[in-house]
């Protein structure tokens, strides 16, 4: 019976950022699996853990030896094994000698692209796992990649931060190797807050418990459980809500080895700051958790996480408060200074900020957004307060030059709301300024008012037109200016607000505002780019991709996303009708016939050239429904229009069953093709059903 043991590798390093740890854990597991397989060393499982001070690889169920390996060596062609007399040839003898064997031990095997060749099989016995791991562990460490690396010792080994110790064990045996000037051993250290005392690890399976006794919780899930428990206990004790933000939990998780929550208060005066600013300082800059009441109102408390046990808690609390108050005082200074300056003065400074070299300054961009917002207000098909649109569009970028946004760049747009209110704008116009960059992601909210939506849409269209004019079109995963997000936001804004805007004209208006030196206008590629985002939105609403494709040409020519959605919705609803699939197939057949015929057609057949009753019946059906169908299309009642098309299904089926379209008489043939074209033209007034699968 083979006895298996655990193997363990700990890389103790100087402090690294949390984001490095998350990536390193995934890499440790990936490379361990690959290199173990290459070494023929099986295992029961691979886990990786990490903190800002150590990266840990735990491999369970490792047998005492690597598996025996069968190695094949290939030689000359099989026909060279023996000569005509039955003797081994010099080539066979030479190959055998090079492998330390005799020709009679050679075999024959068929190899792709070579045919039959001589082969010699060697069994490589397994070797002790402790020795194999001494080669495997350094390989794993060497493969780890980080966003930034350091060189700190004479071997010039590159790693995220200097390696201070290496612990490597197989069962109770040390795995001995050296890397970056550090020799592996069985000693690590405990929590730094308690003096980083040395901890000798007896065996790999005792590692986690030994470090727990030294106040280090190595396993991520155990630290997270402990952290959540502390936060829940604080919330219960204070009868308040500590907001356990998942992103902040994840970041704090890798900045601690033994989580201890510290709750402290701050001056009520700081709550006079914009709450978004308070959240930014607490969460983004200080990694503190915010505290609210049951209704979500921000309270003058915060929760910080210290790495260590509760001794000296008061000192830690005071340290946290001092740092927080310094940040808040800076924020107060910048905010109050900004409030004392007219908003127009900040706007005037936009001329000193370059947008893009060929597209002028942010002042130029602001002017374009103002003009485009005015155009959209006149052409969106929805009632809007044009004064609010104009006022908001004039100041969507003004906060970029404020002292506070220069210091806290994440608040651009957000602070625009507060400065607009301070300048005397209406609440609606101010909110339009504050929500200018919305939606920030695929699932985040769009601007809350139609005025805000129009202003945001104008900014997105100008940005898209600007980049496309310069040929800066996203490719692959590259999208440095967030154009996919901008296009998706534009689509969502139009659909969610019911704007019946013609995007062909809107895109043309956006391009028309760009300076002459912004050459290479690309309206069609931009429309197609926007349509690709619309396809995703429609698919997300439950429509099938082939249904969405039926209306693409309507968008490319008319640019009305609402109209496209109406058509897709009605196609989707009628798809359950048993006759619908048949009429769609007939339409596809009709289009294929026209495509193959390649004849110039008018789409106006002559009834005097009809020879069969089936073509006369189809023509009568088409004439009877044409007026009704066009009336339905004019009213955008596409469900009724599709029903009209379904009404001629039997006539169309009979026509294709009984009539040879490609008749020998060219006049009859062309007349039948014109009959089909008249039908296809009617169909395409609703949708291109040939796209349906």
Coordinates of C-alpha atoms in Angstrom, one line a residue, residues 21-599:
X21 CA -1.8 38.0 -3.8
X22 CA -5.0 37.1 -5.6
X23 CA -3.2 36.6 -8.9
X24 CA -0.3 34.7 -7.2
X25 CA -2.7 32.2 -5.6
X26 CA -4.2 31.3 -9.0
X27 CA -0.8 31.0 -10.5
X28 CA 0.5 28.8 -7.7
X29 CA -2.3 26.3 -8.3
X30 CA -1.9 26.4 -12.1
X31 CA 1.8 26.0 -12.3
X32 CA 1.9 23.4 -9.5
X33 CA -0.6 21.2 -11.5
X34 CA 1.4 21.6 -14.7
X35 CA 4.8 20.9 -13.2
X36 CA 3.7 18.0 -11.0
X37 CA 2.2 16.4 -14.2
X38 CA 5.4 16.9 -16.1
X39 CA 7.3 15.3 -13.2
X40 CA 4.9 12.3 -13.0
X41 CA 4.1 13.1 -9.4
X42 CA 0.3 12.7 -8.8
X43 CA -1.5 14.3 -5.8
X44 CA -4.9 14.4 -4.2
X45 CA -5.4 18.1 -4.3
X46 CA -3.7 21.5 -4.7
X47 CA -4.6 24.6 -2.7
X48 CA -3.0 28.1 -2.5
X49 CA -3.4 30.8 0.1
X50 CA -1.8 34.1 0.7
X51 CA -1.5 37.3 2.7
X52 CA 0.5 40.4 2.2
X53 CA 3.5 38.6 3.9
X54 CA 3.4 35.0 2.6
X55 CA 2.3 32.9 -0.3
X56 CA 1.5 29.3 0.5
X57 CA 1.1 26.2 -1.6
X58 CA -0.5 23.1 0.0
X59 CA -0.4 19.8 -2.0
X60 CA -2.3 16.9 -0.4
X61 CA -1.9 13.2 -1.1
X62 CA 1.6 13.1 -2.5
X63 CA 3.0 9.5 -2.8
X64 CA 6.5 8.7 -1.6
X65 CA 7.8 8.4 -5.2
X66 CA 7.1 9.8 -8.6
X67 CA 5.5 7.3 -11.0
X68 CA 7.5 5.1 -13.2
X69 CA 7.9 6.6 -16.7
X70 CA 8.1 4.8 -20.0
X71 CA 10.5 6.7 -22.3
X72 CA 10.6 6.0 -26.0
X73 CA 13.6 6.8 -28.3
X74 CA 13.0 6.7 -32.0
X75 CA 15.7 5.7 -34.6
X76 CA 16.1 5.1 -38.3
X77 CA 13.4 3.6 -40.6
X78 CA 12.3 0.1 -39.7
X79 CA 13.5 -1.3 -43.0
X80 CA 17.0 -0.7 -41.7
X81 CA 16.7 -3.2 -38.8
X82 CA 18.1 -6.1 -40.8
X83 CA 19.7 -6.6 -44.2
X84 CA 18.7 -9.2 -46.8
X85 CA 20.8 -11.8 -45.1
X86 CA 18.9 -11.3 -41.8
X87 CA 21.7 -9.6 -40.0
X88 CA 21.3 -6.4 -38.0
X89 CA 22.4 -3.4 -40.1
X90 CA 25.1 -1.0 -39.0
X91 CA 22.4 1.7 -38.6
X92 CA 20.3 -0.5 -36.2
X93 CA 23.5 -1.5 -34.3
X94 CA 24.5 2.2 -34.0
X95 CA 21.1 3.3 -32.8
X96 CA 21.0 0.5 -30.2
X97 CA 24.6 1.3 -29.0
X98 CA 23.6 5.0 -28.5
X99 CA 20.8 3.8 -26.2
X100 CA 23.0 1.4 -24.3
X101 CA 21.3 -1.7 -25.6
X102 CA 21.6 -4.3 -28.3
X103 CA 19.7 -4.4 -31.7
X104 CA 17.6 -7.4 -30.6
X105 CA 15.9 -5.2 -28.0
X106 CA 14.7 -2.7 -30.6
X107 CA 11.0 -2.6 -31.6
X108 CA 9.1 -1.1 -34.5
X109 CA 6.4 1.6 -34.2
X110 CA 4.5 3.7 -36.7
X111 CA 5.1 7.4 -36.2
X112 CA 3.0 10.1 -37.9
X113 CA 4.7 11.7 -41.0
X114 CA 7.6 9.2 -40.7
X115 CA 6.0 5.8 -41.1
X116 CA 7.5 2.7 -39.4
X117 CA 10.7 3.4 -37.4
X118 CA 12.9 1.6 -34.9
X119 CA 12.1 2.4 -31.3
X120 CA 13.6 1.6 -27.9
X121 CA 11.6 1.8 -24.7
X122 CA 13.3 2.6 -21.4
X123 CA 11.6 2.4 -18.1
X124 CA 12.6 5.3 -15.9
X125 CA 12.0 4.3 -12.3
X126 CA 10.2 6.6 -9.9
X127 CA 12.4 8.7 -7.5
X128 CA 11.8 9.9 -4.0
X129 CA 9.2 12.7 -4.0
X130 CA 11.2 14.8 -1.5
X131 CA 14.0 15.0 -4.2
X132 CA 11.5 15.7 -7.0
X133 CA 9.9 18.5 -5.0
X134 CA 13.3 20.1 -4.5
X135 CA 13.3 20.7 -8.3
X136 CA 9.5 21.4 -8.6
X137 CA 9.2 24.1 -5.9
X138 CA 11.8 26.4 -7.4
X139 CA 10.3 26.0 -10.9
X140 CA 6.9 27.0 -9.5
X141 CA 8.3 30.1 -7.8
X142 CA 10.2 31.1 -10.9
X143 CA 7.2 31.0 -13.1
X144 CA 5.1 33.5 -10.9
X145 CA 4.4 36.7 -12.7
X146 CA 3.6 40.1 -11.1
X147 CA 2.6 43.5 -12.4
X148 CA 5.9 44.8 -11.0
X149 CA 9.1 43.0 -9.9
X150 CA 12.1 43.8 -7.9
X151 CA 15.8 42.8 -8.0
X152 CA 17.4 42.8 -4.6
X153 CA 20.3 40.3 -4.4
X154 CA 23.3 39.2 -6.4
X155 CA 21.6 36.4 -8.4
X156 CA 19.3 39.1 -9.7
X157 CA 16.2 36.9 -9.2
X158 CA 13.1 38.9 -10.0
X159 CA 10.0 38.8 -7.7
X160 CA 7.3 41.1 -6.5
X161 CA 9.2 41.8 -3.3
X162 CA 12.3 40.4 -1.7
X163 CA 12.0 36.8 -0.5
X164 CA 12.9 36.6 3.2
X165 CA 12.5 32.8 3.9
X166 CA 11.4 29.6 2.2
X167 CA 9.6 26.8 4.1
X168 CA 9.4 23.5 2.2
X169 CA 8.3 20.2 3.6
X170 CA 7.2 16.8 2.3
X171 CA 5.5 15.2 5.3
X172 CA 8.0 15.7 8.1
X173 CA 11.0 15.9 5.8
X174 CA 12.5 19.2 4.6
X175 CA 12.6 19.8 0.9
X176 CA 16.0 21.3 0.4
X177 CA 16.8 23.9 -2.3
X178 CA 18.1 27.5 -2.6
X179 CA 16.6 30.4 -4.6
X180 CA 17.3 34.1 -4.6
X181 CA 20.0 33.6 -2.0
X182 CA 17.6 32.0 0.4
X183 CA 17.9 28.3 1.5
X184 CA 14.7 26.5 2.3
X185 CA 14.0 25.1 5.8
X186 CA 11.2 24.3 8.2
X187 CA 11.1 27.6 10.1
X188 CA 8.7 30.5 9.5
X189 CA 7.5 33.4 11.7
X190 CA 4.2 34.3 13.4
X191 CA 2.3 37.5 13.5
X192 CA 4.5 40.6 13.1
X193 CA 2.4 42.5 15.6
X194 CA 3.6 40.0 18.2
X195 CA 7.2 40.2 17.3
X196 CA 7.4 37.8 14.4
X197 CA 8.6 35.0 16.6
X198 CA 10.0 32.0 14.9
X199 CA 7.8 29.0 14.4
X200 CA 9.3 25.6 13.7
X201 CA 7.0 23.4 11.6
X202 CA 7.2 19.7 12.5
X203 CA 5.4 18.4 9.4
X204 CA 3.4 19.8 6.5
X205 CA 0.1 18.7 8.0
X206 CA 0.9 20.6 11.2
X207 CA 1.6 23.9 9.4
X208 CA -1.8 25.6 9.6
X209 CA -2.4 24.8 13.2
X210 CA 1.1 25.8 14.2
X211 CA 0.6 29.2 12.6
X212 CA -2.8 29.6 14.1
X213 CA -1.2 29.3 17.5
X214 CA 1.2 32.0 16.4
X215 CA -1.8 34.3 15.5
X216 CA -1.6 33.8 11.7
X217 CA -4.7 32.5 9.9
X218 CA -3.3 31.2 6.7
X219 CA -6.4 30.0 4.9
X220 CA -8.3 32.7 3.1
X221 CA -11.8 31.4 3.8
X222 CA -11.1 31.1 7.5
X223 CA -9.8 34.7 7.7
X224 CA -12.9 35.9 5.7
X225 CA -15.2 34.0 8.1
X226 CA -13.5 35.5 11.1
X227 CA -13.6 39.0 9.5
X228 CA -17.3 38.7 8.7
X229 CA -18.0 37.5 12.2
X230 CA -16.2 40.5 13.8
X231 CA -18.2 42.9 11.6
X232 CA -21.5 41.2 12.4
X233 CA -20.7 41.3 16.1
X234 CA -19.9 45.0 15.9
X235 CA -23.1 45.8 14.1
X236 CA -25.1 44.0 16.7
X237 CA -23.3 45.6 19.6
X238 CA -23.6 49.2 18.2
X239 CA -27.1 48.6 16.8
X240 CA -25.9 50.1 13.5
X241 CA -25.0 48.7 10.1
X242 CA -21.3 48.1 9.2
X243 CA -21.4 48.0 5.5
X244 CA -19.5 44.8 4.6
X245 CA -18.7 45.8 1.1
X246 CA -17.5 42.7 -0.8
X247 CA -14.8 44.5 -2.7
X248 CA -13.4 46.1 0.5
X249 CA -13.7 42.7 2.4
X250 CA -11.6 41.1 -0.4
X251 CA -9.0 43.8 -0.2
X252 CA -8.7 43.8 3.6
X253 CA -8.6 40.0 3.5
X254 CA -5.1 40.0 2.0
X255 CA -3.8 42.9 4.1
X256 CA -4.1 41.0 7.4
X257 CA -3.1 37.7 8.9
X258 CA -5.2 37.9 12.0
X259 CA -8.2 40.2 11.5
X260 CA -9.3 42.4 14.4
X261 CA -12.0 45.1 13.8
X262 CA -11.6 48.6 15.3
X263 CA -14.6 50.8 15.4
X264 CA -14.0 54.5 16.1
X265 CA -16.0 57.8 15.7
X266 CA -15.3 61.0 14.0
X267 CA -16.6 64.6 14.1
X268 CA -20.2 65.0 13.0
X269 CA -19.0 68.1 11.1
X270 CA -17.4 65.8 8.5
X271 CA -20.8 64.5 7.5
X272 CA -21.4 68.0 6.0
X273 CA -19.1 66.9 3.2
X274 CA -20.7 65.3 0.2
X275 CA -21.4 61.7 1.2
X276 CA -19.7 60.4 -1.9
X277 CA -16.6 62.1 -0.8
X278 CA -16.9 60.6 2.7
X279 CA -17.3 57.2 1.2
X280 CA -14.3 57.7 -1.0
X281 CA -12.0 58.7 1.8
X282 CA -13.1 55.9 4.0
X283 CA -13.3 53.1 1.5
X284 CA -10.9 53.8 -1.3
X285 CA -8.2 55.7 0.5
X286 CA -8.2 54.3 4.0
X287 CA -9.8 50.8 3.4
X288 CA -12.3 51.5 6.2
X289 CA -15.9 50.3 6.3
X290 CA -18.6 52.9 6.5
X291 CA -21.3 52.7 9.2
X292 CA -25.0 53.6 8.6
X293 CA -28.3 53.4 10.5
X294 CA -31.0 51.0 9.4
X295 CA -32.3 53.5 6.8
X296 CA -28.9 53.8 5.2
X297 CA -28.0 57.3 6.6
X298 CA -24.3 57.7 7.1
X299 CA -23.2 57.8 10.7
X300 CA -20.0 59.4 12.2
X301 CA -18.3 56.1 12.8
X302 CA -16.0 53.8 10.8
X303 CA -14.5 50.3 11.1
X304 CA -10.9 49.7 10.4
X305 CA -9.1 46.4 10.3
X306 CA -5.9 45.9 12.2
X307 CA -3.5 43.0 11.8
X308 CA -3.1 41.5 15.2
X309 CA -4.7 40.8 18.6
X310 CA -6.6 43.3 20.7
X311 CA -3.7 44.5 22.8
X312 CA -3.0 48.2 22.2
X313 CA -6.4 48.7 20.6
X314 CA -6.7 52.2 21.9
X315 CA -3.5 53.3 20.3
X316 CA -4.5 51.7 17.0
X317 CA -7.9 53.5 17.2
X318 CA -6.3 56.8 17.8
X319 CA -3.9 56.2 14.9
X320 CA -6.8 55.4 12.6
X321 CA -8.7 58.5 13.7
X322 CA -5.7 60.8 13.2
X323 CA -5.2 59.6 9.6
X324 CA -8.9 59.9 8.9
X325 CA -9.2 63.4 10.3
X326 CA -6.2 64.6 8.3
X327 CA -7.8 63.3 5.1
X328 CA -11.2 64.9 6.0
X329 CA -9.6 68.2 6.9
X330 CA -7.8 68.3 3.5
X331 CA -11.1 67.5 1.8
X332 CA -12.9 70.2 3.7
X333 CA -10.2 72.7 2.7
X334 CA -10.5 71.9 -1.0
X335 CA -14.3 71.7 -1.0
X336 CA -14.8 75.1 0.8
X337 CA -12.2 76.7 -1.5
X338 CA -14.1 75.5 -4.6
X339 CA -17.5 76.6 -3.3
X340 CA -16.1 80.2 -3.0
X341 CA -15.2 80.2 -6.8
X342 CA -17.8 80.9 -9.5
X343 CA -18.5 77.8 -11.6
X344 CA -17.9 79.8 -14.7
X345 CA -14.3 80.4 -13.6
X346 CA -13.7 76.6 -13.5
X347 CA -15.3 76.3 -16.9
X348 CA -13.0 79.0 -18.3
X349 CA -10.0 76.9 -17.3
X350 CA -11.0 74.0 -19.5
X351 CA -9.3 75.6 -22.4
X352 CA -6.0 74.7 -20.8
X353 CA -6.8 71.0 -20.8
X354 CA -6.2 69.1 -24.0
X355 CA -8.8 66.5 -24.9
X356 CA -7.0 64.9 -27.8
X357 CA -4.3 66.5 -29.9
X358 CA -6.4 66.8 -33.1
X359 CA -9.7 67.5 -31.3
X360 CA -8.8 70.5 -29.3
X361 CA -9.3 71.2 -25.6
X362 CA -11.9 70.2 -23.0
X363 CA -13.5 73.6 -23.7
X364 CA -13.9 72.6 -27.3
X365 CA -15.4 69.3 -26.2
X366 CA -17.8 71.1 -23.9
X367 CA -19.0 73.3 -26.8
X368 CA -19.6 70.2 -28.9
X369 CA -21.6 68.5 -26.1
X370 CA -23.7 71.7 -25.6
X371 CA -24.5 71.9 -29.3
X372 CA -25.2 68.2 -29.7
X373 CA -27.4 68.2 -26.5
X374 CA -29.4 71.0 -28.0
X375 CA -29.8 69.1 -31.3
X376 CA -30.9 65.9 -29.4
X377 CA -33.4 68.0 -27.4
X378 CA -35.1 69.0 -30.6
X379 CA -34.9 65.5 -32.2
X380 CA -35.4 62.9 -29.4
X381 CA -39.2 62.6 -29.8
X382 CA -39.8 63.2 -26.1
X383 CA -40.7 66.3 -24.0
X384 CA -37.7 67.7 -22.1
X385 CA -36.8 70.9 -20.3
X386 CA -34.5 72.4 -22.8
X387 CA -33.3 75.1 -20.3
X388 CA -32.1 72.4 -17.9
X389 CA -30.5 70.5 -20.8
X390 CA -28.6 73.6 -21.9
X391 CA -27.5 74.6 -18.4
X392 CA -26.3 71.1 -17.5
X393 CA -24.5 70.5 -20.8
X394 CA -22.5 73.8 -20.3
X395 CA -20.9 72.5 -17.1
X396 CA -20.5 68.7 -17.4
X397 CA -16.7 69.0 -17.4
X398 CA -16.3 72.1 -15.3
X399 CA -15.5 70.2 -12.1
X400 CA -12.3 68.8 -13.8
X401 CA -10.5 72.0 -12.9
X402 CA -11.7 72.2 -9.3
X403 CA -9.3 71.7 -6.4
X404 CA -11.2 68.8 -5.0
X405 CA -11.5 66.8 -8.2
X406 CA -7.8 67.3 -8.9
X407 CA -7.1 65.7 -5.5
X408 CA -9.9 63.1 -5.7
X409 CA -10.1 62.3 -9.4
X410 CA -12.7 59.5 -8.9
X411 CA -15.2 62.1 -8.0
X412 CA -15.4 63.8 -11.4
X413 CA -19.0 64.2 -12.3
X414 CA -20.2 63.5 -8.8
X415 CA -18.8 66.7 -7.5
X416 CA -20.2 68.5 -10.5
X417 CA -23.7 68.1 -8.9
X418 CA -22.7 69.9 -5.8
X419 CA -20.9 72.7 -7.6
X420 CA -23.9 73.2 -9.9
X421 CA -26.3 73.4 -7.0
X422 CA -24.0 75.9 -5.3
X423 CA -24.0 77.9 -8.6
X424 CA -27.8 78.2 -8.4
X425 CA -28.8 75.6 -11.1
X426 CA -32.1 73.8 -10.7
X427 CA -32.0 70.4 -8.9
X428 CA -32.8 68.7 -12.2
X429 CA -30.0 70.4 -14.1
X430 CA -27.6 69.8 -11.2
X431 CA -28.4 66.1 -11.1
X432 CA -27.9 65.9 -14.9
X433 CA -24.4 67.2 -14.4
X434 CA -23.8 64.8 -11.5
X435 CA -25.0 61.8 -13.6
X436 CA -23.3 62.8 -16.8
X437 CA -21.0 59.7 -16.8
X438 CA -23.9 57.3 -16.1
X439 CA -24.4 54.4 -16.7
X440 CA -20.9 53.5 -15.4
X441 CA -21.3 49.8 -16.2
X442 CA -23.6 47.4 -18.0
X443 CA -25.8 47.0 -14.9
X444 CA -25.4 50.3 -13.1
X445 CA -28.3 52.9 -13.4
X446 CA -28.8 55.3 -16.2
X447 CA -29.4 59.0 -15.6
X448 CA -32.5 59.5 -13.5
X449 CA -34.1 62.2 -15.7
X450 CA -34.7 62.6 -19.4
X451 CA -32.7 65.8 -19.3
X452 CA -29.7 64.1 -17.7
X453 CA -30.1 61.2 -20.2
X454 CA -29.9 63.5 -23.2
X455 CA -26.8 65.3 -21.8
X456 CA -25.1 62.0 -21.1
X457 CA -26.0 60.7 -24.5
X458 CA -24.5 63.8 -26.2
X459 CA -21.2 63.3 -24.3
X460 CA -21.0 59.6 -25.3
X461 CA -21.8 60.3 -29.0
X462 CA -19.1 63.0 -29.1
X463 CA -16.6 60.7 -27.5
X464 CA -17.4 57.9 -29.9
X465 CA -17.3 60.2 -33.0
X466 CA -14.0 61.7 -31.9
X467 CA -12.2 58.4 -31.5
X468 CA -13.7 56.9 -34.7
X469 CA -12.7 60.0 -36.6
X470 CA -9.1 59.5 -35.5
X471 CA -9.2 55.8 -36.3
X472 CA -9.0 54.9 -32.6
X473 CA -11.4 52.0 -32.9
X474 CA -11.3 49.2 -30.2
X475 CA -9.9 45.9 -31.3
X476 CA -9.8 42.6 -29.4
X477 CA -9.7 43.3 -25.7
X478 CA -8.1 46.8 -26.2
X479 CA -10.4 49.7 -25.4
X480 CA -8.4 52.3 -23.6
X481 CA -11.0 55.1 -23.9
X482 CA -14.0 52.9 -22.9
X483 CA -15.8 53.2 -26.2
X484 CA -17.7 49.9 -25.8
X485 CA -19.0 51.2 -22.4
X486 CA -19.9 54.5 -24.0
X487 CA -21.8 52.8 -26.9
X488 CA -23.6 50.5 -24.6
X489 CA -24.5 53.4 -22.4
X490 CA -25.9 55.3 -25.4
X491 CA -28.0 52.3 -26.4
X492 CA -29.4 51.9 -22.9
X493 CA -30.2 55.6 -22.5
X494 CA -32.2 55.6 -25.7
X495 CA -34.2 52.5 -25.0
X496 CA -34.8 53.2 -21.3
X497 CA -36.0 56.7 -22.0
X498 CA -38.0 56.0 -25.1
X499 CA -36.0 58.5 -27.2
X500 CA -37.1 58.1 -30.8
X501 CA -33.8 59.6 -32.1
X502 CA -32.4 58.8 -35.5
X503 CA -28.9 57.8 -34.7
X504 CA -27.8 58.0 -38.3
X505 CA -28.5 61.7 -38.2
X506 CA -27.2 62.0 -34.6
X507 CA -23.9 60.4 -35.5
X508 CA -23.7 62.6 -38.6
X509 CA -24.3 65.7 -36.4
X510 CA -21.5 64.5 -34.0
X511 CA -19.0 64.1 -36.8
X512 CA -20.1 67.4 -38.3
X513 CA -18.9 69.3 -35.2
X514 CA -15.3 67.9 -35.2
X515 CA -12.5 70.1 -36.4
X516 CA -11.3 69.7 -40.1
X517 CA -8.0 68.2 -38.9
X518 CA -9.9 65.2 -37.4
X519 CA -9.8 63.4 -40.7
X520 CA -11.2 60.0 -41.5
X521 CA -14.9 60.3 -40.6
X522 CA -16.3 56.8 -40.0
X523 CA -20.1 57.1 -39.6
X524 CA -20.9 53.6 -40.9
X525 CA -18.3 51.8 -38.8
X526 CA -19.5 53.8 -35.7
X527 CA -23.2 52.9 -36.4
X528 CA -22.2 49.2 -36.8
X529 CA -20.2 49.5 -33.5
X530 CA -23.3 50.9 -31.7
X531 CA -25.4 48.2 -33.3
X532 CA -23.2 45.5 -31.9
X533 CA -23.9 46.9 -28.4
X534 CA -27.6 47.0 -29.2
X535 CA -27.5 43.3 -30.1
X536 CA -26.2 42.5 -26.6
X537 CA -28.9 44.6 -25.0
X538 CA -31.7 42.9 -27.0
X539 CA -30.2 39.5 -26.3
X540 CA -30.1 40.4 -22.6
X541 CA -33.8 41.2 -22.8
X542 CA -34.5 37.6 -23.9
X543 CA -34.6 38.0 -27.7
X544 CA -32.7 35.5 -29.9
X545 CA -29.7 36.7 -31.9
X546 CA -31.3 35.6 -35.2
X547 CA -34.4 37.6 -34.4
X548 CA -32.2 40.7 -33.7
X549 CA -30.4 40.3 -37.0
X550 CA -33.6 40.6 -38.9
X551 CA -33.8 44.3 -38.1
X552 CA -30.1 45.3 -38.5
X553 CA -30.6 47.1 -41.9
X554 CA -33.4 49.2 -40.5
X555 CA -31.0 50.5 -37.8
X556 CA -28.2 51.1 -40.3
X557 CA -30.5 53.1 -42.6
X558 CA -32.9 54.7 -40.1
X559 CA -31.0 54.6 -36.8
X560 CA -34.2 54.2 -34.7
X561 CA -33.4 51.7 -31.8
X562 CA -37.0 51.9 -30.5
X563 CA -38.4 50.9 -33.8
X564 CA -35.9 48.0 -34.0
X565 CA -37.0 46.8 -30.6
X566 CA -40.7 47.0 -31.6
X567 CA -40.0 44.9 -34.6
X568 CA -37.9 42.3 -32.7
X569 CA -40.5 42.1 -30.0
X570 CA -43.3 41.3 -32.4
X571 CA -41.2 38.8 -34.3
X572 CA -40.4 37.1 -31.0
X573 CA -44.1 37.0 -30.0
X574 CA -45.3 35.5 -33.4
X575 CA -42.6 32.9 -33.5
X576 CA -44.8 30.5 -31.6
X577 CA -47.3 30.6 -34.5
X578 CA -47.0 27.3 -36.3
X579 CA -47.3 29.1 -39.7
X580 CA -44.5 31.5 -38.9
X581 CA -41.6 29.1 -39.5
X582 CA -43.2 28.2 -42.9
X583 CA -43.6 31.8 -44.1
X584 CA -40.0 32.6 -42.9
X585 CA -38.7 29.6 -44.9
X586 CA -40.7 30.7 -48.0
X587 CA -39.3 34.2 -47.7
X588 CA -35.7 32.8 -47.4
X589 CA -36.4 30.7 -50.5
X590 CA -37.7 33.7 -52.4
X591 CA -34.6 35.8 -51.5
X592 CA -32.3 33.0 -52.6
X593 CA -34.1 32.7 -56.0
X594 CA -33.6 36.5 -56.6
X595 CA -30.0 36.3 -55.5
X596 CA -29.2 33.5 -57.9
X597 CA -31.2 35.1 -60.8
X598 CA -29.0 38.2 -60.7
X599 CA -31.6 39.9 -63.0

